[in-house]
mmCIF file of C-alpha atoms and ligand atoms in Angstrom:
data_model
loop_
_atom_site.group_PDB
_atom_site.id
_atom_site.type_symbol
_atom_site.label_atom_id
_atom_site.label_comp_id
_atom_site.label_asym_id
_atom_site.label_seq_id
_atom_site.Cartn_x
_atom_site.Cartn_y
_atom_site.Cartn_z
ATOM 1 C CA UNK A 1 -2.571 -17.690 -6.375
ATOM 2 C CA UNK A 2 0.435 -15.589 -7.202
ATOM 3 C CA UNK A 3 -0.897 -12.295 -9.383
ATOM 4 C CA UNK A 4 1.427 -9.367 -10.139
ATOM 5 C CA UNK A 5 -0.692 -6.039 -9.983
ATOM 6 C CA UNK A 6 0.561 -2.786 -12.363
ATOM 7 C CA UNK A 7 -1.173 0.582 -11.732
ATOM 8 C CA UNK A 8 -0.711 3.762 -13.755
ATOM 9 C CA UNK A 9 -3.567 5.363 -13.780
ATOM 10 C CA UNK A 10 -1.954 8.567 -12.550
ATOM 11 C CA UNK A 11 1.320 9.971 -11.782
ATOM 12 C CA UNK A 12 2.460 6.654 -9.761
ATOM 13 C CA UNK A 13 4.406 3.888 -11.092
ATOM 14 C CA UNK A 14 3.421 0.981 -9.279
ATOM 15 C CA UNK A 15 3.925 -2.734 -9.565
ATOM 16 C CA UNK A 16 3.274 -5.401 -6.883
ATOM 17 C CA UNK A 17 3.174 -9.308 -6.205
ATOM 18 C CA UNK A 18 -0.199 -10.482 -4.059
ATOM 19 C CA UNK A 19 -0.721 -13.736 -2.608
ATOM 20 C CA UNK A 20 -4.674 -14.859 -2.697
ATOM 21 C CA UNK A 21 -5.717 -11.441 -2.762
ATOM 22 C CA UNK A 22 -4.926 -10.780 0.824
ATOM 23 C CA UNK A 23 -0.742 -11.068 1.250
ATOM 24 C CA UNK A 24 1.444 -8.505 -0.040
ATOM 25 C CA UNK A 25 5.025 -10.397 -1.272
ATOM 26 C CA UNK A 26 5.934 -6.890 -2.429
ATOM 27 C CA UNK A 27 4.299 -3.382 -3.519
ATOM 28 C CA UNK A 28 6.562 -0.818 -5.398
ATOM 29 C CA UNK A 29 5.605 2.329 -6.157
ATOM 30 C CA UNK A 30 7.457 4.999 -7.988
ATOM 31 C CA UNK A 31 6.400 8.578 -7.485
ATOM 32 C CA UNK A 32 6.372 11.454 -10.492
ATOM 33 C CA UNK A 33 5.571 13.768 -7.240
ATOM 34 C CA UNK A 34 8.762 15.419 -7.674
ATOM 35 C CA UNK A 35 8.611 16.150 -11.677
ATOM 36 C CA UNK A 36 5.144 17.472 -11.453
ATOM 37 C CA UNK A 37 5.439 19.510 -8.408
ATOM 38 C CA UNK A 38 7.379 22.256 -10.152
ATOM 39 C CA UNK A 39 4.085 22.952 -12.215
ATOM 40 C CA UNK A 40 1.967 22.854 -9.984
ATOM 41 C CA UNK A 41 0.076 19.809 -10.769
ATOM 42 C CA UNK A 42 -0.104 16.715 -12.741
ATOM 43 C CA UNK A 43 0.945 17.295 -16.688
ATOM 44 C CA UNK A 44 -0.817 14.436 -18.209
ATOM 45 C CA UNK A 45 2.266 13.943 -21.379
ATOM 46 C CA UNK A 46 4.807 13.735 -18.619
ATOM 47 C CA UNK A 47 2.964 11.441 -16.739
ATOM 48 C CA UNK A 48 2.671 8.991 -19.748
ATOM 49 C CA UNK A 49 6.257 9.813 -20.390
ATOM 50 C CA UNK A 50 7.284 8.924 -17.622
ATOM 51 C CA UNK A 51 5.595 5.479 -16.613
ATOM 52 C CA UNK A 52 7.105 4.614 -20.059
ATOM 53 C CA UNK A 53 10.735 4.927 -18.500
ATOM 54 C CA UNK A 54 9.973 3.401 -15.088
ATOM 55 C CA UNK A 55 7.393 0.603 -15.591
ATOM 56 C CA UNK A 56 10.290 -1.892 -16.343
ATOM 57 C CA UNK A 57 12.650 -1.393 -13.666
ATOM 58 C CA UNK A 58 9.551 -1.173 -11.451
ATOM 59 C CA UNK A 59 8.028 -4.675 -12.637
ATOM 60 C CA UNK A 60 11.358 -6.113 -11.956
ATOM 61 C CA UNK A 61 11.407 -4.768 -8.684
ATOM 62 C CA UNK A 62 8.445 -6.140 -7.116
ATOM 63 C CA UNK A 63 9.458 -9.418 -9.065
ATOM 64 C CA UNK A 64 12.874 -9.447 -7.140
ATOM 65 C CA UNK A 65 11.498 -8.229 -3.759
ATOM 66 C CA UNK A 66 8.846 -10.945 -3.949
ATOM 67 C CA UNK A 67 11.931 -13.526 -4.792
ATOM 68 C CA UNK A 68 9.825 -14.088 -7.519
ATOM 69 C CA UNK A 69 10.073 -15.531 -11.277
ATOM 70 C CA UNK A 70 7.838 -15.228 -13.966
ATOM 71 C CA UNK A 71 6.505 -19.271 -13.866
ATOM 72 C CA UNK A 72 5.481 -18.799 -10.495
ATOM 73 C CA UNK A 73 2.709 -16.183 -11.641
ATOM 74 C CA UNK A 74 -0.432 -17.250 -12.029
ATOM 75 C CA UNK A 75 -2.029 -14.116 -13.219
ATOM 76 C CA UNK A 76 -2.038 -10.509 -14.059
ATOM 77 C CA UNK A 77 -4.615 -7.274 -12.861
ATOM 78 C CA UNK A 78 -3.966 -4.334 -14.120
ATOM 79 C CA UNK A 79 -5.673 -1.027 -13.846
ATOM 80 C CA UNK A 80 -7.792 0.163 -16.838
ATOM 81 C CA UNK A 81 -9.845 2.943 -15.927
ATOM 82 C CA UNK A 82 -10.998 5.313 -14.542
ATOM 83 C CA UNK A 83 -7.372 7.842 -15.157
ATOM 84 C CA UNK A 84 -5.401 9.482 -17.544
ATOM 85 C CA UNK A 85 -5.719 7.951 -20.954
ATOM 86 C CA UNK A 86 -1.867 8.108 -21.489
ATOM 87 C CA UNK A 87 -0.846 6.580 -18.298
ATOM 88 C CA UNK A 88 -3.283 3.566 -18.246
ATOM 89 C CA UNK A 89 -2.247 2.675 -21.524
ATOM 90 C CA UNK A 90 1.396 2.094 -20.436
ATOM 91 C CA UNK A 91 0.290 0.012 -17.771
ATOM 92 C CA UNK A 92 -2.358 -2.057 -19.832
ATOM 93 C CA UNK A 93 -0.310 -2.647 -22.952
ATOM 94 C CA UNK A 94 2.638 -3.712 -20.473
ATOM 95 C CA UNK A 95 0.489 -6.000 -18.410
ATOM 96 C CA UNK A 96 -0.589 -7.800 -21.934
ATOM 97 C CA UNK A 97 2.816 -7.885 -23.146
ATOM 98 C CA UNK A 98 4.039 -9.982 -20.416
ATOM 99 C CA UNK A 99 0.391 -12.372 -20.372
ATOM 100 C CA UNK A 100 1.002 -13.196 -23.866
ATOM 101 C CA UNK A 101 4.797 -14.009 -23.456
ATOM 102 C CA UNK A 102 3.847 -15.840 -20.369
ATOM 103 C CA UNK A 103 0.828 -17.451 -21.530
ATOM 104 C CA UNK A 104 -0.748 -15.762 -18.627
ATOM 105 C CA UNK A 105 -4.781 -14.699 -18.027
ATOM 106 C CA UNK A 106 -5.058 -11.407 -17.687
ATOM 107 C CA UNK A 107 -7.539 -9.242 -15.209
ATOM 108 C CA UNK A 108 -8.436 -4.915 -16.149
ATOM 109 C CA UNK A 109 -9.344 -3.662 -12.766
ATOM 110 C CA UNK A 110 -11.348 -0.316 -11.806
ATOM 111 C CA UNK A 111 -8.932 1.631 -10.390
ATOM 112 C CA UNK A 112 -11.410 2.853 -7.784
ATOM 113 C CA UNK A 113 -12.421 -1.101 -6.721
ATOM 114 C CA UNK A 114 -8.982 -1.357 -6.258
ATOM 115 C CA UNK A 115 -8.973 1.601 -3.463
ATOM 116 C CA UNK A 116 -11.609 -0.233 -1.815
ATOM 117 C CA UNK A 117 -9.381 -3.522 -2.118
ATOM 118 C CA UNK A 118 -6.858 -2.412 -0.298
ATOM 119 C CA UNK A 119 -8.714 -3.277 3.151
ATOM 120 C CA UNK A 120 -8.446 -6.708 2.120
ATOM 121 C CA UNK A 121 -4.523 -6.286 2.747
ATOM 122 C CA UNK A 122 -5.088 -5.108 6.141
ATOM 123 C CA UNK A 123 -5.720 -8.560 8.407
ATOM 124 C CA UNK A 124 -9.543 -9.737 9.003
ATOM 125 C CA UNK A 125 -11.858 -8.846 5.621
ATOM 126 C CA UNK A 126 -14.738 -6.667 6.534
ATOM 127 C CA UNK A 127 -18.174 -7.969 6.655
ATOM 128 C CA UNK A 128 -20.899 -7.347 4.307
ATOM 129 C CA UNK A 129 -22.633 -4.969 3.740
ATOM 130 C CA UNK A 130 -20.331 -2.522 3.472
ATOM 131 C CA UNK A 131 -20.329 1.133 3.328
ATOM 132 C CA UNK A 132 -17.676 2.524 1.547
ATOM 133 C CA UNK A 133 -16.333 5.915 1.270
ATOM 134 C CA UNK A 134 -13.379 6.314 -1.594
ATOM 135 C CA UNK A 135 -11.749 10.001 -1.852
ATOM 136 C CA UNK A 136 -8.844 10.262 -3.899
ATOM 137 C CA UNK A 137 -7.856 13.143 -6.176
ATOM 138 C CA UNK A 138 -11.059 12.844 -8.592
ATOM 139 C CA UNK A 139 -13.699 11.153 -6.714
ATOM 140 C CA UNK A 140 -15.536 11.059 -3.593
ATOM 141 C CA UNK A 141 -18.023 8.313 -4.058
ATOM 142 C CA UNK A 142 -20.255 6.340 -1.499
ATOM 143 C CA UNK A 143 -21.192 3.224 -2.145
ATOM 144 C CA UNK A 144 -22.893 -0.013 -0.561
ATOM 145 C CA UNK A 145 -20.800 -3.133 -1.015
ATOM 146 C CA UNK A 146 -22.825 -5.821 -0.793
ATOM 147 C CA UNK A 147 -20.518 -8.552 -1.891
ATOM 148 C CA UNK A 148 -18.104 -8.616 -3.767
ATOM 149 C CA UNK A 149 -18.146 -7.357 -7.268
ATOM 150 C CA UNK A 150 -21.561 -5.832 -5.750
ATOM 151 C CA UNK A 151 -22.347 -2.063 -5.657
ATOM 152 C CA UNK A 152 -24.751 0.450 -5.454
ATOM 153 C CA UNK A 153 -23.497 4.012 -6.007
ATOM 154 C CA UNK A 154 -25.121 6.159 -3.079
ATOM 155 C CA UNK A 155 -23.887 9.527 -3.477
ATOM 156 C CA UNK A 156 -20.780 11.287 -5.439
ATOM 157 C CA UNK A 157 -19.680 14.741 -5.379
ATOM 158 C CA UNK A 158 -21.220 17.083 -7.501
ATOM 159 C CA UNK A 159 -18.019 19.471 -8.397
ATOM 160 C CA UNK A 160 -14.469 18.677 -6.773
ATOM 161 C CA UNK A 161 -13.618 15.364 -5.343
ATOM 162 C CA UNK A 162 -12.072 15.629 -1.860
ATOM 163 C CA UNK A 163 -8.624 15.343 -2.607
ATOM 164 C CA UNK A 164 -8.825 18.004 -5.558
ATOM 165 C CA UNK A 165 -10.341 20.823 -2.744
ATOM 166 C CA UNK A 166 -7.188 20.059 -0.600
ATOM 167 C CA UNK A 167 -5.100 20.405 -3.864
ATOM 168 C CA UNK A 168 -7.096 23.652 -4.528
ATOM 169 C CA UNK A 169 -7.028 24.891 -1.151
ATOM 170 C CA UNK A 170 -3.478 23.936 -1.045
ATOM 171 C CA UNK A 171 -2.392 26.342 -4.399
ATOM 172 C CA UNK A 172 -4.107 29.018 -2.985
ATOM 173 C CA UNK A 173 -2.470 29.226 0.097
ATOM 174 C CA UNK A 174 0.802 28.528 -1.421
ATOM 175 C CA UNK A 175 1.455 25.235 0.239
ATOM 176 C CA UNK A 176 2.796 23.427 -2.768
ATOM 177 C CA UNK A 177 1.481 20.177 -4.180
ATOM 178 C CA UNK A 178 0.529 17.863 -3.385
ATOM 179 C CA UNK A 179 -1.829 19.455 -1.487
ATOM 180 C CA UNK A 180 -3.135 17.299 1.084
ATOM 181 C CA UNK A 181 -0.742 16.299 3.083
ATOM 182 C CA UNK A 182 0.600 19.971 2.469
ATOM 183 C CA UNK A 183 -2.666 21.119 4.107
ATOM 184 C CA UNK A 184 -2.372 18.163 7.023
ATOM 185 C CA UNK A 185 1.090 19.482 7.688
ATOM 186 C CA UNK A 186 0.090 22.857 7.961
ATOM 187 C CA UNK A 187 -2.769 22.096 9.931
ATOM 188 C CA UNK A 188 -0.581 20.391 12.763
ATOM 189 C CA UNK A 189 0.827 23.934 13.823
ATOM 190 C CA UNK A 190 -2.715 25.218 14.832
ATOM 191 C CA UNK A 191 -4.372 23.321 17.360
ATOM 192 C CA UNK A 192 -8.159 25.642 16.751
ATOM 193 C CA UNK A 193 -9.738 26.128 14.096
ATOM 194 C CA UNK A 194 -10.934 29.405 13.588
ATOM 195 C CA UNK A 195 -12.683 30.396 10.725
ATOM 196 C CA UNK A 196 -16.111 28.750 10.694
ATOM 197 C CA UNK A 197 -16.108 27.897 6.517
ATOM 198 C CA UNK A 198 -19.251 26.343 5.076
ATOM 199 C CA UNK A 199 -20.265 22.901 5.019
ATOM 200 C CA UNK A 200 -22.625 21.655 1.973
ATOM 201 C CA UNK A 201 -24.733 19.104 3.859
ATOM 202 C CA UNK A 202 -27.112 18.995 0.827
ATOM 203 C CA UNK A 203 -29.862 17.370 3.047
ATOM 204 C CA UNK A 204 -31.578 14.266 1.967
ATOM 205 C CA UNK A 205 -28.718 12.995 -0.763
ATOM 206 C CA UNK A 206 -25.914 11.501 0.032
ATOM 207 C CA UNK A 207 -23.879 13.411 -2.533
ATOM 208 C CA UNK A 208 -20.990 15.967 -1.934
ATOM 209 C CA UNK A 209 -19.612 19.307 -2.740
ATOM 210 C CA UNK A 210 -16.517 20.899 -2.122
ATOM 211 C CA UNK A 211 -16.650 23.884 -4.501
ATOM 212 C CA UNK A 212 -18.095 26.462 -2.444
ATOM 213 C CA UNK A 213 -15.613 25.574 0.500
ATOM 214 C CA UNK A 214 -13.163 26.559 -2.031
ATOM 215 C CA UNK A 215 -14.689 29.135 -2.898
ATOM 216 C CA UNK A 216 -14.700 30.734 1.074
ATOM 217 C CA UNK A 217 -11.088 29.393 1.323
ATOM 218 C CA UNK A 218 -10.331 31.829 -1.730
ATOM 219 C CA UNK A 219 -12.598 34.862 -0.938
ATOM 220 C CA UNK A 220 -10.667 35.145 3.019
ATOM 221 C CA UNK A 221 -7.492 35.253 1.506
ATOM 222 C CA UNK A 222 -8.370 37.662 -1.332
ATOM 223 C CA UNK A 223 -11.125 39.995 -0.368
ATOM 224 C CA UNK A 224 -10.147 42.950 1.112
ATOM 225 C CA UNK A 225 -11.440 41.732 4.471
ATOM 226 C CA UNK A 226 -8.637 38.736 4.294
ATOM 227 C CA UNK A 227 -5.764 40.982 6.097
ATOM 228 C CA UNK A 228 -4.513 40.008 9.976
ATOM 229 C CA UNK A 229 -4.717 42.458 12.274
ATOM 230 C CA UNK A 230 -1.247 43.781 11.650
ATOM 231 C CA UNK A 231 -2.590 44.537 7.845
ATOM 232 C CA UNK A 232 -0.917 42.193 5.877
ATOM 233 C CA UNK A 233 -2.413 39.355 3.762
ATOM 234 C CA UNK A 234 -3.315 36.075 5.280
ATOM 235 C CA UNK A 235 -1.190 34.400 2.989
ATOM 236 C CA UNK A 236 1.492 35.705 3.980
ATOM 237 C CA UNK A 237 1.409 35.120 7.577
ATOM 238 C CA UNK A 238 2.342 31.118 8.465
ATOM 239 C CA UNK A 239 0.029 30.983 11.436
ATOM 240 C CA UNK A 240 -2.843 32.638 9.836
ATOM 241 C CA UNK A 241 -1.997 29.795 6.806
ATOM 242 C CA UNK A 242 -1.920 27.578 9.158
ATOM 243 C CA UNK A 243 -5.519 28.396 10.807
ATOM 244 C CA UNK A 244 -7.090 28.473 7.250
ATOM 245 C CA UNK A 245 -5.535 24.952 6.633
ATOM 246 C CA UNK A 246 -6.576 23.924 9.971
ATOM 247 C CA UNK A 247 -10.311 25.067 9.615
ATOM 248 C CA UNK A 248 -10.623 23.707 5.726
ATOM 249 C CA UNK A 249 -9.679 20.438 6.785
ATOM 250 C CA UNK A 250 -12.052 20.594 9.621
ATOM 251 C CA UNK A 251 -15.084 21.367 7.107
ATOM 252 C CA UNK A 252 -14.079 18.111 4.844
ATOM 253 C CA UNK A 253 -13.713 16.219 7.545
ATOM 254 C CA UNK A 254 -16.786 16.846 9.654
ATOM 255 C CA UNK A 255 -19.009 16.376 5.988
ATOM 256 C CA UNK A 256 -17.240 13.533 4.852
ATOM 257 C CA UNK A 257 -17.616 11.764 8.621
ATOM 258 C CA UNK A 258 -21.191 13.112 9.160
ATOM 259 C CA UNK A 259 -22.944 11.605 5.815
ATOM 260 C CA UNK A 260 -20.649 8.654 5.585
ATOM 261 C CA UNK A 261 -21.979 7.689 9.351
ATOM 262 C CA UNK A 262 -25.653 8.676 8.436
ATOM 263 C CA UNK A 263 -25.372 6.369 5.608
ATOM 264 C CA UNK A 264 -24.063 3.777 7.361
ATOM 265 C CA UNK A 265 -26.794 3.548 9.837
ATOM 266 C CA UNK A 266 -29.845 4.194 7.197
ATOM 267 C CA UNK A 267 -28.154 1.541 5.019
ATOM 268 C CA UNK A 268 -27.841 -1.145 8.121
ATOM 269 C CA UNK A 269 -23.920 -1.684 7.284
ATOM 270 C CA UNK A 270 -21.567 -4.102 9.169
ATOM 271 C CA UNK A 271 -18.277 -1.963 8.091
ATOM 272 C CA UNK A 272 -17.276 1.456 7.097
ATOM 273 C CA UNK A 273 -14.400 0.661 4.883
ATOM 274 C CA UNK A 274 -12.767 3.892 4.273
ATOM 275 C CA UNK A 275 -10.029 4.379 1.153
ATOM 276 C CA UNK A 276 -8.424 6.468 -1.418
ATOM 277 C CA UNK A 277 -5.546 8.928 -1.250
ATOM 278 C CA UNK A 278 -7.459 11.548 1.091
ATOM 279 C CA UNK A 279 -7.719 8.336 3.375
ATOM 280 C CA UNK A 280 -4.487 9.217 4.448
ATOM 281 C CA UNK A 281 -4.898 11.793 6.027
ATOM 282 C CA UNK A 282 -5.370 11.852 10.144
ATOM 283 C CA UNK A 283 -7.394 13.735 11.142
ATOM 284 C CA UNK A 284 -9.983 12.089 8.995
ATOM 285 C CA UNK A 285 -9.468 8.523 10.249
ATOM 286 C CA UNK A 286 -9.551 9.755 13.576
ATOM 287 C CA UNK A 287 -12.322 11.000 13.368
ATOM 288 C CA UNK A 288 -14.418 8.589 11.152
ATOM 289 C CA UNK A 289 -13.073 6.040 14.535
ATOM 290 C CA UNK A 290 -14.292 8.200 17.357
ATOM 291 C CA UNK A 291 -17.925 9.097 15.353
ATOM 292 C CA UNK A 292 -18.301 5.762 13.704
ATOM 293 C CA UNK A 293 -21.017 3.418 15.922
ATOM 294 C CA UNK A 294 -20.165 0.271 13.681
ATOM 295 C CA UNK A 295 -16.189 -0.993 12.854
ATOM 296 C CA UNK A 296 -14.306 0.798 10.635
ATOM 297 C CA UNK A 297 -11.298 -0.413 8.078
ATOM 298 C CA UNK A 298 -8.925 1.818 7.306
ATOM 299 C CA UNK A 299 -5.478 0.670 5.073
ATOM 300 C CA UNK A 300 -2.128 1.800 6.026
ATOM 301 C CA UNK A 301 -1.641 5.322 4.312
ATOM 302 C CA UNK A 302 0.893 3.766 1.745
ATOM 303 C CA UNK A 303 -1.946 1.481 0.455
ATOM 304 C CA UNK A 304 -4.525 4.502 0.560
ATOM 305 C CA UNK A 305 -2.740 6.343 -2.046
ATOM 306 C CA UNK A 306 -2.434 4.761 -5.490
ATOM 307 C CA UNK A 307 -0.440 1.748 -5.396
ATOM 308 C CA UNK A 308 -0.451 -1.763 -7.572
ATOM 309 C CA UNK A 309 -0.920 -4.379 -4.463
ATOM 310 C CA UNK A 310 -4.626 -3.240 -3.872
ATOM 311 C CA UNK A 311 -5.425 -3.670 -7.932
ATOM 312 C CA UNK A 312 -3.621 -7.513 -7.560
ATOM 313 C CA UNK A 313 -6.103 -7.977 -4.690
ATOM 314 C CA UNK A 314 -9.256 -6.641 -6.383
ATOM 315 C CA UNK A 315 -7.843 -8.878 -9.457
ATOM 316 C CA UNK A 316 -8.110 -11.855 -7.119
ATOM 317 C CA UNK A 317 -11.131 -11.407 -6.336
ATOM 318 C CA UNK A 318 -12.696 -11.030 -10.076
ATOM 319 C CA UNK A 319 -10.344 -13.805 -11.360
ATOM 320 C CA UNK A 320 -11.744 -16.490 -8.475
ATOM 321 C CA UNK A 321 -15.462 -15.254 -9.365
ATOM 322 C CA UNK A 322 -14.034 -16.847 -13.319
ATOM 323 C CA UNK A 323 -13.913 -13.397 -14.732
ATOM 324 C CA UNK A 324 -10.998 -12.759 -16.977
ATOM 325 C CA UNK A 325 -10.337 -9.941 -19.609
ATOM 326 C CA UNK A 326 -9.425 -10.564 -23.511
ATOM 327 C CA UNK A 327 -6.720 -9.415 -25.402
ATOM 328 C CA UNK A 328 -8.883 -6.537 -26.468
ATOM 329 C CA UNK A 329 -8.652 -4.865 -23.211
ATOM 330 C CA UNK A 330 -8.766 -1.275 -23.453
ATOM 331 C CA UNK A 331 -8.457 1.458 -21.311
ATOM 332 C CA UNK A 332 -11.618 3.917 -20.629
ATOM 333 C CA UNK A 333 -10.864 6.931 -18.731
ATOM 334 C CA UNK A 334 -14.143 7.690 -17.124
ATOM 335 C CA UNK A 335 -14.785 3.897 -16.049
ATOM 336 C CA UNK A 336 -17.562 4.203 -13.573
ATOM 337 C CA UNK A 337 -17.750 1.519 -10.310
ATOM 338 C CA UNK A 338 -21.200 1.613 -9.936
ATOM 339 C CA UNK A 339 -24.963 3.479 -10.732
ATOM 340 C CA UNK A 340 -27.338 4.823 -8.543
ATOM 341 C CA UNK A 341 -30.137 1.615 -7.505
HETATM 342 O O1 KG4 B 1 -6.089 7.739 -4.489
HETATM 343 P P1 KG4 B 1 -5.387 8.705 -4.803
HETATM 344 O O2 KG4 B 1 -3.635 8.743 -4.894
HETATM 345 O O3 KG4 B 1 -4.780 9.015 -6.355
HETATM 346 C C1 KG4 B 1 -6.020 9.297 -7.048
HETATM 347 O O4 KG4 B 1 -6.378 8.097 -7.408
HETATM 348 O O5 KG4 B 1 -6.810 10.440 -7.583
HETATM 349 O O6 KG4 B 1 -5.319 10.204 -4.339
HETATM 350 C C2 KG4 B 1 -4.422 11.528 -4.472
HETATM 351 C C3 KG4 B 1 -5.414 12.616 -3.899
HETATM 352 C C4 KG4 B 1 -4.801 14.471 -4.366
HETATM 353 O O7 KG4 B 1 -5.736 15.271 -3.844
HETATM 354 C C5 KG4 B 1 -3.921 14.062 -2.263
HETATM 355 O O8 KG4 B 1 -4.149 15.639 -2.454
HETATM 356 C C6 KG4 B 1 -4.841 13.742 -1.573
HETATM 357 O O9 KG4 B 1 -5.418 12.192 -2.199
HETATM 358 N N1 KG4 B 1 -4.115 13.157 -0.426
HETATM 359 C C7 KG4 B 1 -4.299 13.503 0.658
HETATM 360 C C8 KG4 B 1 -3.109 13.226 1.868
HETATM 361 N N2 KG4 B 1 -2.703 12.167 0.809
HETATM 362 C C9 KG4 B 1 -3.286 12.239 -0.344
HETATM 363 N N3 KG4 B 1 -5.358 14.689 1.248
HETATM 364 C C10 KG4 B 1 -5.743 15.042 2.452
HETATM 365 N N4 KG4 B 1 -4.536 14.819 3.421
HETATM 366 C C11 KG4 B 1 -3.523 13.355 2.900
HETATM 367 N N5 KG4 B 1 -2.674 12.870 4.346
HETATM 368 ZN ZN1 ZN B 2 -6.270 5.978 -6.658
#
């Protein structure tokens, strides 16, 4: 089954062609980072306008790189939420237009579930039950996946998402946007983690909290003590910036890995699946692999951040389970994947 996937939930316009949910035939991503970076974050109105300009050429490119023509396709999978309403609308309406013209079935895909399915594009599929940690710009969710489409939400962030914390701390340190890669790069310049920053363990819960950590970084650089021993502000000092970035990254990784491994052990999971944009972070990837007592799957970085191959893969498993969306498929900006048991 050949599926065209379409993803426009945030600031990446993406299209991909995937065979049988497992084999990437093409995966094209147009990032809007350069456009939004001058504003220090995503401007929703600008994002949806840019999707409108880019979506058709990106789909054409995905079809051409897959050496596919319209009649080769069996279905279209498109992200319908969560995400920015105006951005999601561009993808969903484009998908509907193609499906209507080519008489193809269409399936709306939850973006978060799509992130999980990036792991199906990396060789042998995982065993169930699998413990999934989704860490993106808007979510930090810990879920138990008992089978395809069968999720139990174990924990989620009570305030900032992990990616959001990276982005906000990068802004405090004036490292630019997007913050995750910028913090990771800065942290590489410092081999130690000299600042002891707080970890919110929230004992007895699988939930996360990162806002206290972000505030601690803010205090470090703005309060009177936020000076280095030469009397200049910490963020004016490149090596101090690197030290704070490394200490912050270490605190986030420590909490994410400790809580994930503990939930996986308690739930007797057979695999840990890491996914979402923050899963591109090498420190997180390495530490999870090092500390996990069970096999861990982490997609290659380009499949961690937003892409349409993961949407096509996820759509395949829904379609083969007999599902499909109707012409009334709509966007759901706050769509959730699962609820607590
Ligand atoms: O999944 P994603 O591409 O988009 C959403 O669904 O939100 O995740 C984007 C988030 C951003 O917050 C970005 O800063 C973060 O993922 N991110 C990273 C890295 N690459 C992207 N965070 C830490 N280290 C990275 N290398
Ligand atoms: Zn995402």
